[in-house]
mmCIF file of C-alpha atoms and ligand atoms in Angstrom:
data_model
loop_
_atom_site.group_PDB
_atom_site.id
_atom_site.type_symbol
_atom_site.label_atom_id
_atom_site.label_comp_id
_atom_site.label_asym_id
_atom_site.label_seq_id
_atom_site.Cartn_x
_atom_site.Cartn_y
_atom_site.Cartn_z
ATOM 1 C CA UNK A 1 17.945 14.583 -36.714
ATOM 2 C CA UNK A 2 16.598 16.359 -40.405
ATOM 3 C CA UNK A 3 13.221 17.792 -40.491
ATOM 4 C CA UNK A 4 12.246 19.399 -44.317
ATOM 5 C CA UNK A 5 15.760 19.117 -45.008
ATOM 6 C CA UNK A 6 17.280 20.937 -42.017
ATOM 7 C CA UNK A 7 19.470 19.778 -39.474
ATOM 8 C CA UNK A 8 17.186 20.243 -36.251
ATOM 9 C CA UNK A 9 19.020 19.704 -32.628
ATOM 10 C CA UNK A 10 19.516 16.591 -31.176
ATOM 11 C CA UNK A 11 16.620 15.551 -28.470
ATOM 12 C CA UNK A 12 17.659 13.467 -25.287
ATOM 13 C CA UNK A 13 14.557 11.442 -23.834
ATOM 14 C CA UNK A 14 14.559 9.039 -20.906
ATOM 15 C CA UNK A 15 11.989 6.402 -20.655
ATOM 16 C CA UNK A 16 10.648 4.617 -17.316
ATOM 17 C CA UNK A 17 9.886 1.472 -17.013
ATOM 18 C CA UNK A 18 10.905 0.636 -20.698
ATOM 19 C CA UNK A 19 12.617 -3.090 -20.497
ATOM 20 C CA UNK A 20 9.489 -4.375 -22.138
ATOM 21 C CA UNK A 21 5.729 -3.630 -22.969
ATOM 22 C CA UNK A 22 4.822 -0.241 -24.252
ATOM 23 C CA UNK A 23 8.102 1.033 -22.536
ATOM 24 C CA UNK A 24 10.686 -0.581 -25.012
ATOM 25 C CA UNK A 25 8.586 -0.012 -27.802
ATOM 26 C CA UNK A 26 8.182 3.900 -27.242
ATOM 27 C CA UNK A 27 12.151 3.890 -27.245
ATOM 28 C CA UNK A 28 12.276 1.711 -29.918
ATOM 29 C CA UNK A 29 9.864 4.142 -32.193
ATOM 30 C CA UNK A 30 11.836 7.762 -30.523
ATOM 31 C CA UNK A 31 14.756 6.026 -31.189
ATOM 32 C CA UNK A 32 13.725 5.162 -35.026
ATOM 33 C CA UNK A 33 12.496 8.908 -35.132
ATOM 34 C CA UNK A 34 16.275 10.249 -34.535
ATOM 35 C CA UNK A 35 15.804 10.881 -30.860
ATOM 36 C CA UNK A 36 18.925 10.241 -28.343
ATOM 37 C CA UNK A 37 16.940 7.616 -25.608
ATOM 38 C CA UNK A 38 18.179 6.920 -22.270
ATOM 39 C CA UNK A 39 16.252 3.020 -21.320
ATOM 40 C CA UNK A 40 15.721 2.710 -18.227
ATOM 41 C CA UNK A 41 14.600 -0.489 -16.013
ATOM 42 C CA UNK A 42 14.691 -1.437 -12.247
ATOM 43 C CA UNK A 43 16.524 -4.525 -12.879
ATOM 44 C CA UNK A 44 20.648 -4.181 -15.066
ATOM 45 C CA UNK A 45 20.312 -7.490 -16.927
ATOM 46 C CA UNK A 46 16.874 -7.265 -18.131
ATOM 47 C CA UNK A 47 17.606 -3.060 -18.855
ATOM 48 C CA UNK A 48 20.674 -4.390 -20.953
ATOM 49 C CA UNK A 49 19.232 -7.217 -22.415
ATOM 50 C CA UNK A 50 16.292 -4.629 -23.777
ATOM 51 C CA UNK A 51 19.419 -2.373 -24.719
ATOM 52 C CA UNK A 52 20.905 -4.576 -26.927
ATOM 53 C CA UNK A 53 18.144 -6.005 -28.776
ATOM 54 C CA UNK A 54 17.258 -2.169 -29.816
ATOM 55 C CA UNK A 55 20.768 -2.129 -30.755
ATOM 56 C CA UNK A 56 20.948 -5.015 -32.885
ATOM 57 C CA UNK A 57 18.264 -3.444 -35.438
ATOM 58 C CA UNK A 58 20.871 -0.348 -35.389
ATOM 59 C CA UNK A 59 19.353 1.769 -33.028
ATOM 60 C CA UNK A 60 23.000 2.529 -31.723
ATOM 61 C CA UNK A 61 22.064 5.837 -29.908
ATOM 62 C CA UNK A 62 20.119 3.823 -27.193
ATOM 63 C CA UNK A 63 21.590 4.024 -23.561
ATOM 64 C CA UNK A 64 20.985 2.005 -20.579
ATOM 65 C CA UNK A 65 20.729 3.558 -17.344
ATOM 66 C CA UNK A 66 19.541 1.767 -14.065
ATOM 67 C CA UNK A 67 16.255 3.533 -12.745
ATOM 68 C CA UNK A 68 14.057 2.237 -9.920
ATOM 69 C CA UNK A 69 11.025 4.814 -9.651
ATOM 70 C CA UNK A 70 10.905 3.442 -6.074
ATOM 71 C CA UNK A 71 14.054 4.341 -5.091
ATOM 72 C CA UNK A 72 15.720 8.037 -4.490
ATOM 73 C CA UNK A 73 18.971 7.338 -4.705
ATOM 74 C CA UNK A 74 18.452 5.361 -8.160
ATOM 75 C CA UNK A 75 16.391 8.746 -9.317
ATOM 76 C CA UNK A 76 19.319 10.561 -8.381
ATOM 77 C CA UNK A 77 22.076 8.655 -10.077
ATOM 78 C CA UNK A 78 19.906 8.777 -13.244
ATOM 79 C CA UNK A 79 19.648 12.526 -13.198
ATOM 80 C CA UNK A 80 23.366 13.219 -12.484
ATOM 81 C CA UNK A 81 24.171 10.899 -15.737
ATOM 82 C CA UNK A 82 21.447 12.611 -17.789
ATOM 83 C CA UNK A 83 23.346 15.965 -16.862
ATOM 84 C CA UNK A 84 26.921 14.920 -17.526
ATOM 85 C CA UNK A 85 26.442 13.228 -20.302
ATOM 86 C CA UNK A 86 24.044 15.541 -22.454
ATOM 87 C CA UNK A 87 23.892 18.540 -19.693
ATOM 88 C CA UNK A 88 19.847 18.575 -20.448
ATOM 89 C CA UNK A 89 17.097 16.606 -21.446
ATOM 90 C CA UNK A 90 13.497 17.368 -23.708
ATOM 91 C CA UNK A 91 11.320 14.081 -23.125
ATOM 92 C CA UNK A 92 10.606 12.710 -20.296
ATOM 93 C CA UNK A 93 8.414 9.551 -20.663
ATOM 94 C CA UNK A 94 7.115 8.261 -17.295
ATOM 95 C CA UNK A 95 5.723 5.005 -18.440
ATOM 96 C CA UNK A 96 6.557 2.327 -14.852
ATOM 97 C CA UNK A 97 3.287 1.019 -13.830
ATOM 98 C CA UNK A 98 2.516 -1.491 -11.007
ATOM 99 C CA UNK A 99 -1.022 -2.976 -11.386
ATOM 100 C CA UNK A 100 -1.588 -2.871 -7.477
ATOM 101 C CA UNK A 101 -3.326 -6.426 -7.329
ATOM 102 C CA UNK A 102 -2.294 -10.232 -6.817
ATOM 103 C CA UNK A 103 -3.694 -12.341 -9.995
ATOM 104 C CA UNK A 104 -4.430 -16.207 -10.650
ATOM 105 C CA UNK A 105 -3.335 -15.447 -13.633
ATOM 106 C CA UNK A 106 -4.396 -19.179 -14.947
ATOM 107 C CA UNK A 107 -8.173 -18.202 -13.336
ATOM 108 C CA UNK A 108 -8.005 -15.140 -14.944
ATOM 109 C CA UNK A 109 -7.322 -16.362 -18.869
ATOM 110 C CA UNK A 110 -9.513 -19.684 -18.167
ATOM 111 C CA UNK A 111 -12.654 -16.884 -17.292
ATOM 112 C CA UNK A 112 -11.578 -15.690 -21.072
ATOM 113 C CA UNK A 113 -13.307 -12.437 -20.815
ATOM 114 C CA UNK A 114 -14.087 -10.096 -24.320
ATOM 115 C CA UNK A 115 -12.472 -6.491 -23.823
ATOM 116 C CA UNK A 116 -15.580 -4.914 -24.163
ATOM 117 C CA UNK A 117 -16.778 -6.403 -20.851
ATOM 118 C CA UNK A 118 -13.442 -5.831 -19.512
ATOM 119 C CA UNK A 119 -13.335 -1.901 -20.476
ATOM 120 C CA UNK A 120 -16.872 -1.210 -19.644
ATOM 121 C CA UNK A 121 -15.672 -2.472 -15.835
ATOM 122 C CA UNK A 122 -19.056 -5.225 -16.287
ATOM 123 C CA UNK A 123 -16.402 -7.471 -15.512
ATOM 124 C CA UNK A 124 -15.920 -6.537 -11.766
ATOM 125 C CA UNK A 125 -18.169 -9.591 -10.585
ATOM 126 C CA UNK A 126 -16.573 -11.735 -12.569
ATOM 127 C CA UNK A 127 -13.132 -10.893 -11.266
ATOM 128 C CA UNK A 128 -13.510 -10.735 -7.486
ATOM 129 C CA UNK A 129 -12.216 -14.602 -6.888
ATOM 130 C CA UNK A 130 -9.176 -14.090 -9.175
ATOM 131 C CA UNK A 131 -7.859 -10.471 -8.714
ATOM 132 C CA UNK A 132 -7.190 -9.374 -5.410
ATOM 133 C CA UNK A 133 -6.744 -5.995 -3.274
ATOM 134 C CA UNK A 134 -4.136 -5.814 -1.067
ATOM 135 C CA UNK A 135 -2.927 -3.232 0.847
ATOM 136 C CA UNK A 136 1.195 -4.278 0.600
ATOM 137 C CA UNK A 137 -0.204 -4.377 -3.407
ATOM 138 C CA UNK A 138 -2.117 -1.416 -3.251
ATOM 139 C CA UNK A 139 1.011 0.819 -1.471
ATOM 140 C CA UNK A 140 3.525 -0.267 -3.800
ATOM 141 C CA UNK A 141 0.813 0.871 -6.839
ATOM 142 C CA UNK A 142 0.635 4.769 -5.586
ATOM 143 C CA UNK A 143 4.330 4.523 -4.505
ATOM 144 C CA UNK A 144 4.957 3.307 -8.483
ATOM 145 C CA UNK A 145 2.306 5.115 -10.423
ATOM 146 C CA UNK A 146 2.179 8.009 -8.373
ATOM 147 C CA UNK A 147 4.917 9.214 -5.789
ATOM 148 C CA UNK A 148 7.069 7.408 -8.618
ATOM 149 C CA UNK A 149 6.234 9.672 -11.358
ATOM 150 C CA UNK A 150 6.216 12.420 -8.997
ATOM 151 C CA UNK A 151 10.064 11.374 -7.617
ATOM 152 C CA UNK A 152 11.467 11.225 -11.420
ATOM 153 C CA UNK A 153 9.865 14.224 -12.695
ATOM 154 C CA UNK A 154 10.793 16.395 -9.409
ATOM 155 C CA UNK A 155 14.325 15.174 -10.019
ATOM 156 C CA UNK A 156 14.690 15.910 -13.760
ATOM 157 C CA UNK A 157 12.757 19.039 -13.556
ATOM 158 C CA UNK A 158 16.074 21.136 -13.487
ATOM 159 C CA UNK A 159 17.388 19.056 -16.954
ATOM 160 C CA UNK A 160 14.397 19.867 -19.031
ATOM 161 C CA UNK A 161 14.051 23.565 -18.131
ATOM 162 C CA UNK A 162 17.332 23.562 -20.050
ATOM 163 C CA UNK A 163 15.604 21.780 -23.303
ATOM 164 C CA UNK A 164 16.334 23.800 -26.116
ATOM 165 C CA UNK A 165 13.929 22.459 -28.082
ATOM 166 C CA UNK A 166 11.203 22.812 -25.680
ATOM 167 C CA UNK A 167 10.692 20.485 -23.117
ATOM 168 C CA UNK A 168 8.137 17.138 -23.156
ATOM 169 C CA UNK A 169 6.721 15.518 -20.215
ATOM 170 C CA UNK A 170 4.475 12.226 -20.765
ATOM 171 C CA UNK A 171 2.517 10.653 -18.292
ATOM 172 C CA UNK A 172 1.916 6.941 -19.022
ATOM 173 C CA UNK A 173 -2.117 6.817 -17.702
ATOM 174 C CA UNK A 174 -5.202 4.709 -18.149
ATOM 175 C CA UNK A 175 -8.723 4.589 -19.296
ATOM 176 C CA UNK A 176 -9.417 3.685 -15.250
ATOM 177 C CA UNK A 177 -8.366 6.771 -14.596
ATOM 178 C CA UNK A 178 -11.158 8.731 -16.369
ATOM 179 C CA UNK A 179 -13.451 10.919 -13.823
ATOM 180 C CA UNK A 180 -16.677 8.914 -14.888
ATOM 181 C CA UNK A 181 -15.436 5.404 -13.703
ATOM 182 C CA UNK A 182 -15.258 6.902 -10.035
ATOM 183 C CA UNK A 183 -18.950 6.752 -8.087
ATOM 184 C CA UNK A 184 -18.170 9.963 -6.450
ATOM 185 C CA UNK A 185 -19.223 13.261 -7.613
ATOM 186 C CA UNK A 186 -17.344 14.748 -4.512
ATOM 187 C CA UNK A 187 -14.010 13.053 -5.459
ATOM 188 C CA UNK A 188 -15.051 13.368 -9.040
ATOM 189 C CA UNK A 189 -15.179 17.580 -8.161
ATOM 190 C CA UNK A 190 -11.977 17.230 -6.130
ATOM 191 C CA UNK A 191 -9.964 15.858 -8.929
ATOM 192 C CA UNK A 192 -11.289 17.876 -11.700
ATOM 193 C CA UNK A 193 -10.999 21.111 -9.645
ATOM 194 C CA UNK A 194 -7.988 22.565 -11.488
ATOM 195 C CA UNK A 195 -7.704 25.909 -10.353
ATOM 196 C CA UNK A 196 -7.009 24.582 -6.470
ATOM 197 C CA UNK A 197 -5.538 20.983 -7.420
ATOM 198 C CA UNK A 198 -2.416 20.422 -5.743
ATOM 199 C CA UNK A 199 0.323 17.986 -4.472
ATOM 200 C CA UNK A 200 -1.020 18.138 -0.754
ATOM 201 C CA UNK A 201 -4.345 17.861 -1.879
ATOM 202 C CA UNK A 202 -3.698 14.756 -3.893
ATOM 203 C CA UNK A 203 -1.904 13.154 -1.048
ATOM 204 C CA UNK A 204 -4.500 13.724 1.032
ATOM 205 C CA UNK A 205 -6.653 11.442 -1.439
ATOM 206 C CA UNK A 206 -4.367 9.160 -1.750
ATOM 207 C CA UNK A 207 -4.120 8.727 1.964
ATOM 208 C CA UNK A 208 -8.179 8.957 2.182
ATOM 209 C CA UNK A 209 -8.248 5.850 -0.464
ATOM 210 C CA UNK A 210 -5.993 3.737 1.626
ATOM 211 C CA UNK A 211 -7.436 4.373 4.664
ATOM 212 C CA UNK A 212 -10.890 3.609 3.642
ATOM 213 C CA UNK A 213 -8.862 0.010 1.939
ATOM 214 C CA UNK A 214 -7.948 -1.185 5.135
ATOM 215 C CA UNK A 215 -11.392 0.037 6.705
ATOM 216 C CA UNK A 216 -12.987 -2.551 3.965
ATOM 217 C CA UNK A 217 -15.350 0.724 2.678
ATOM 218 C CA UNK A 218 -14.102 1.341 -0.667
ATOM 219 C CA UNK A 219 -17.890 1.085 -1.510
ATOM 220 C CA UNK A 220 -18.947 2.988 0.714
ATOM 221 C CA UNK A 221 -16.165 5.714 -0.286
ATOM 222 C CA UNK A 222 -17.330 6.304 -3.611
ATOM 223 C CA UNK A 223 -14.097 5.023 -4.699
ATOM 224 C CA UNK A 224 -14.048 2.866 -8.426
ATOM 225 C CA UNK A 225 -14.660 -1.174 -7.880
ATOM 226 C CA UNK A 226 -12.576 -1.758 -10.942
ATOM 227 C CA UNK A 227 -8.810 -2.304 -10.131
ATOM 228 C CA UNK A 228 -9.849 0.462 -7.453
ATOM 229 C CA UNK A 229 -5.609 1.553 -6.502
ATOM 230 C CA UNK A 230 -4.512 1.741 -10.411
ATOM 231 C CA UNK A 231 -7.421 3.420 -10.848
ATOM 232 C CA UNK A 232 -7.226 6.229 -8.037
ATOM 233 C CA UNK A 233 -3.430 6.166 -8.917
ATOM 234 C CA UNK A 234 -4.138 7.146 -12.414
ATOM 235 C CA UNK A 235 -6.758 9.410 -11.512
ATOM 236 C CA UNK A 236 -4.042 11.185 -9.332
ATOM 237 C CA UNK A 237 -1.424 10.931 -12.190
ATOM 238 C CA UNK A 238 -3.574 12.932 -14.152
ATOM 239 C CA UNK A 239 -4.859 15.503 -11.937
ATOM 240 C CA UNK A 240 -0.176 16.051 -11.146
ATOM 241 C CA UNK A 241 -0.291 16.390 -15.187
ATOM 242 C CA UNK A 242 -2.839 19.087 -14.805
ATOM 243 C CA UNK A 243 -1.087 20.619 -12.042
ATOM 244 C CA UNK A 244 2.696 20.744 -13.443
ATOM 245 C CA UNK A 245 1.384 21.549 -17.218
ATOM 246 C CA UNK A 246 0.133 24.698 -15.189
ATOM 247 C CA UNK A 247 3.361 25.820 -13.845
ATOM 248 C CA UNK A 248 5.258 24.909 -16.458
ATOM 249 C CA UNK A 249 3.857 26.644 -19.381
ATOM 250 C CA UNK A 250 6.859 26.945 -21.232
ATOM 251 C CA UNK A 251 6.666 22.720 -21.406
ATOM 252 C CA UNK A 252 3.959 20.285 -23.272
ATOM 253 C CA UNK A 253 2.754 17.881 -20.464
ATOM 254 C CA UNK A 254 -0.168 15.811 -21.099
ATOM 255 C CA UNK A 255 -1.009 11.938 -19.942
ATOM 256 C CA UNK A 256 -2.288 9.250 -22.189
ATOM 257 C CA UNK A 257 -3.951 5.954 -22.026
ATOM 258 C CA UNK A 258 -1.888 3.514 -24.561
ATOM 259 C CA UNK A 259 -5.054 1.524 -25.545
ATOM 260 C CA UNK A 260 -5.507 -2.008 -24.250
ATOM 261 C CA UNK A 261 -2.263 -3.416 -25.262
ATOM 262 C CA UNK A 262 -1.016 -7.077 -24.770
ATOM 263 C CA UNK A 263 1.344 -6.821 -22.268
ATOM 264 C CA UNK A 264 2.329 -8.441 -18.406
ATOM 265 C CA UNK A 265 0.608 -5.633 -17.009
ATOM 266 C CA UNK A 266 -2.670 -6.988 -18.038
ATOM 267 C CA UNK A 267 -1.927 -10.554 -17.555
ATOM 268 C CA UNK A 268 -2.003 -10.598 -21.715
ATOM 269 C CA UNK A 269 -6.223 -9.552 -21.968
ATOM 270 C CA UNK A 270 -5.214 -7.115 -24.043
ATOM 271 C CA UNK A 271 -6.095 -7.174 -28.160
ATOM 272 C CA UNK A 272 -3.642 -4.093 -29.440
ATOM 273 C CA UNK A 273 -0.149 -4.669 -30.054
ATOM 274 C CA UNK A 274 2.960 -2.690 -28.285
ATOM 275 C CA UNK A 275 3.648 -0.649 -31.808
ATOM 276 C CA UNK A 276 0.031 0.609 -31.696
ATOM 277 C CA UNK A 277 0.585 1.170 -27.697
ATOM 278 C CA UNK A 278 3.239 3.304 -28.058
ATOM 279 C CA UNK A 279 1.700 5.725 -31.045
ATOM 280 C CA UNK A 280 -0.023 7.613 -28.208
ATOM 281 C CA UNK A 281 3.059 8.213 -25.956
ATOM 282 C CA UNK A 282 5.368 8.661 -29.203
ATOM 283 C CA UNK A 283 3.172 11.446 -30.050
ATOM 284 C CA UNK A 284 2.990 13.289 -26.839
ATOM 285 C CA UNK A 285 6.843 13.196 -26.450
ATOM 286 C CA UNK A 286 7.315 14.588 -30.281
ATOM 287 C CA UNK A 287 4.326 17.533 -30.215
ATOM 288 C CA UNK A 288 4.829 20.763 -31.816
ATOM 289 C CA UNK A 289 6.059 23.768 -30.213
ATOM 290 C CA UNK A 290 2.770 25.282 -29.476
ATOM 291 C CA UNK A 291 0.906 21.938 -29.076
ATOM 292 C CA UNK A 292 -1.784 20.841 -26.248
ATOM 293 C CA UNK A 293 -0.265 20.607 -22.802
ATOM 294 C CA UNK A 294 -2.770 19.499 -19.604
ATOM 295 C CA UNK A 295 -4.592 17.589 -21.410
ATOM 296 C CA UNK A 296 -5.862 13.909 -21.693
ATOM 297 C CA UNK A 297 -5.305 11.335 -24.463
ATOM 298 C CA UNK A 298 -6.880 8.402 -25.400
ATOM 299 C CA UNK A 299 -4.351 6.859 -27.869
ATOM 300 C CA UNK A 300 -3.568 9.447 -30.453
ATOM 301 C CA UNK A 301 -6.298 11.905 -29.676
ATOM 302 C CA UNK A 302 -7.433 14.180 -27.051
ATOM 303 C CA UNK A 303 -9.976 12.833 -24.434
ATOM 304 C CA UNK A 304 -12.173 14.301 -21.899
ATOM 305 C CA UNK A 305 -10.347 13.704 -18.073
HETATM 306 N N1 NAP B 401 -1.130 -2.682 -21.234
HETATM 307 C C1 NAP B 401 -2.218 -1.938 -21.188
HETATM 308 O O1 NAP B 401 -3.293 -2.307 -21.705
HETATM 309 C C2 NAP B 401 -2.189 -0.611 -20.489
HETATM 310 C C3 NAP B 401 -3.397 0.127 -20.467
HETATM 311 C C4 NAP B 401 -3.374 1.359 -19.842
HETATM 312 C C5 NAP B 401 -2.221 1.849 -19.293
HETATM 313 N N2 NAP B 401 -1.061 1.094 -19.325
HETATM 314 C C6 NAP B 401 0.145 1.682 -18.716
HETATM 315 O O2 NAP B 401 1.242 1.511 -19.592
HETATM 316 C C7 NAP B 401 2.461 1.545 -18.829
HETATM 317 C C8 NAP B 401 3.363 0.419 -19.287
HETATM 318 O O3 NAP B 401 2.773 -0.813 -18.948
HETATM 319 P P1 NAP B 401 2.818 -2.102 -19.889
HETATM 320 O O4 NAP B 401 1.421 -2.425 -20.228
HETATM 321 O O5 NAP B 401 3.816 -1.931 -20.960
HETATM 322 O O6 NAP B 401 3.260 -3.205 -18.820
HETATM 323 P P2 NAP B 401 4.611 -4.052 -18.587
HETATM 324 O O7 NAP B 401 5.046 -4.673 -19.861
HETATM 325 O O8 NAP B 401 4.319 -4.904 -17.423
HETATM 326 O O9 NAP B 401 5.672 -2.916 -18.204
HETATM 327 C C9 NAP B 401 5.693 -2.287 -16.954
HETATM 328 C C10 NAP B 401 7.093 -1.758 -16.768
HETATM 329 O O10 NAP B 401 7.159 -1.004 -15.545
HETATM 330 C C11 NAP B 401 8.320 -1.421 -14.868
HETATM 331 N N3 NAP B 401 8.301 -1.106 -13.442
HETATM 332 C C12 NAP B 401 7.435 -1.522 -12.491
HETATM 333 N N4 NAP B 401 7.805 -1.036 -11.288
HETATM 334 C C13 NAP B 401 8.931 -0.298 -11.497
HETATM 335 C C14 NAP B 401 9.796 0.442 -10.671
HETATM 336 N N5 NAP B 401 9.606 0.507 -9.345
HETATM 337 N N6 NAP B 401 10.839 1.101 -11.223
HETATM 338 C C15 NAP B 401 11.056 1.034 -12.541
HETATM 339 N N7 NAP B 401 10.299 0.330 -13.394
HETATM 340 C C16 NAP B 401 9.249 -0.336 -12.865
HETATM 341 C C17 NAP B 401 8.413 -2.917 -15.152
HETATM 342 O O11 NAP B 401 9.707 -3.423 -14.816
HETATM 343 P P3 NAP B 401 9.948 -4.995 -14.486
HETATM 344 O O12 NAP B 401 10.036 -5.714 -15.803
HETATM 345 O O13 NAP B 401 11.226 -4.960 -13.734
HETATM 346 O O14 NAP B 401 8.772 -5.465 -13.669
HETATM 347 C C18 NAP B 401 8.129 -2.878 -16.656
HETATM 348 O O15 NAP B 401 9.291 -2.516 -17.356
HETATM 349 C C19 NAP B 401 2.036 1.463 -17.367
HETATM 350 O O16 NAP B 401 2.112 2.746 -16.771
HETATM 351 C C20 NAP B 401 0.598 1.006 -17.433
HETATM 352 O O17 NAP B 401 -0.150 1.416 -16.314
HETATM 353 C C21 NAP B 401 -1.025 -0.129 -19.915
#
């Protein structure tokens, strides 16, 4: 990789999730960048598949490497490759993301609502017959977008203390993860209270949410009515970001919300594309030395939590 002319040391990045959507694309635009990525997808053929088409436009340092965020002993074969084939890593991208609801999706398009209505969360009424809570949905969402992150990053922890270049950790969030969206102040407090924010603390949430899911009083809870497990999922995501960028200062670790990008996760209801997706993510994993870390992006530019 050349930077002003100099020869600067090759990166290693692994991306979650990245067999499509704003996951292939962020490897496709590290990859174009100079940077050594390791794809990773739940599922060989459609990981290889994703491999090769990267390869085809001569993106030849791209790897494959099997990675369920679900599953330990997946996490744990991934690290042990990572660290005898490069013996460290510097970017970590944790962009897997389960949407935690069943959809009709055919309801859902034929409703054809505008993204404005759709961001603002005005939508919710609209939504209620065709996107459903449930709580098999809503467990697999914090097990994904949570405990996942949290099982990946735990595990390659030990590789990116040994970046030489200065280690990058990414957190793949959401706009329905900003504090505002949630009705209450209490949990509102409780996530945004940095300086005692912890892992037991946001398990304790997280356990609180699904609780009050099968009790039928997310209302009640103060919890968001919007895609209320992605969004408490994110909202924990975040509030981890805060937490590790804390003990790690010698790393950059922020989250960021892509945009509203055209993709399955959405059922397609998004209007940006997955180049303009990625530009966010891109530009966490390839800061500075020196740059932000714990903080919040929407897109390209810092955000309020
Ligand atoms: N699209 C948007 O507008 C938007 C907005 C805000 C945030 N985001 C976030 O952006 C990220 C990427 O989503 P996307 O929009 O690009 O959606 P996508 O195209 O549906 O991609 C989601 C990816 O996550 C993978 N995944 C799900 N569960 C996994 C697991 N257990 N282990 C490993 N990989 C798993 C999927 O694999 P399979 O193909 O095997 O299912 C897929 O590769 C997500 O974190 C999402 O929350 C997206």
């Amino acid at each position: 990789m050349e930077v002003n002319g100099k020869q600067s040391p090759e990166k290693y990045a692994v991306v979650t999730g990245a067999n499509k959507g704003i996951g292939l694309e962020t490897v496709r635009q590290l990859a174009s960048q100079g940077v050594t990525v390791v794809l990773t997808a739940r599922d060989e053929k459609r990981g290889i598949d994703a491999t090769s088409s990267l390869h085809k436009m001569g993106l030849t340092s791209v790897v494959f490497h099997q990675l369920d965020v679900l599953d330990p002993i997946s996490i744990e074969s991934l690290a042990n490759f990572i660290r005898d084939r490069f013996g460290r890593l510097d970017i970590l991208v944790n962009n897997a993301g389960a949407s935690g609801v069943v959809v009709d999706e055919a309801r859902l398009r034929a409703l054809n609502i505008d993204p404005e209505t759709w961001l603002s969360g005005k939508a919710i009424n609209m939504i209620q017959e065709v996107i459903k809570t449930t709580y098999e949905k809503a467990e697999e969402c914090l097990n994904t977008n949570y405990f996942g992150v949290r099982r990946v990053t735990e595990a390659l922890l030990p590789l990116l203390q040994l970046s030489t270049s200065g280690a990058r950790i990414v957190n793949v969030s959401s706009l329905r993860s900003e504090l505002r969206r949630i009705r209450s102040e209490e949990l509102r407090n409780e996530l945004n209270d940095i300086e005692t924010l912890n892992e037991e603390k946001l398990e304790a949430i997280l356990k609180r949410f699904l609780h009050d899911l099968k009790e039928h009083r997310l209302e009640a809870g103060g919890w968001s009515l919007m895609l209320p497990t992605y969004s408490i999922s994110k909202a924990t995501l975040n509030a981890y970001t805060r937490v590790l960028a804390k003990r790690y200062p010698n790393m950059l670790i922020n989250c960021v919300h892509p945009g509203y990008v055209n993709t399955d996760l959405n059922w397609h209801t998004g209007p940006m594309t997955v180049e303009e997706g990625a530009r966010g993510p891109v530009k966490c994993a390839l800061l500075p030395n020196g740059g932000p870390t714990g903080y919040y992006y929407d897109q390209t530019e810092v955000a309020g939590f």
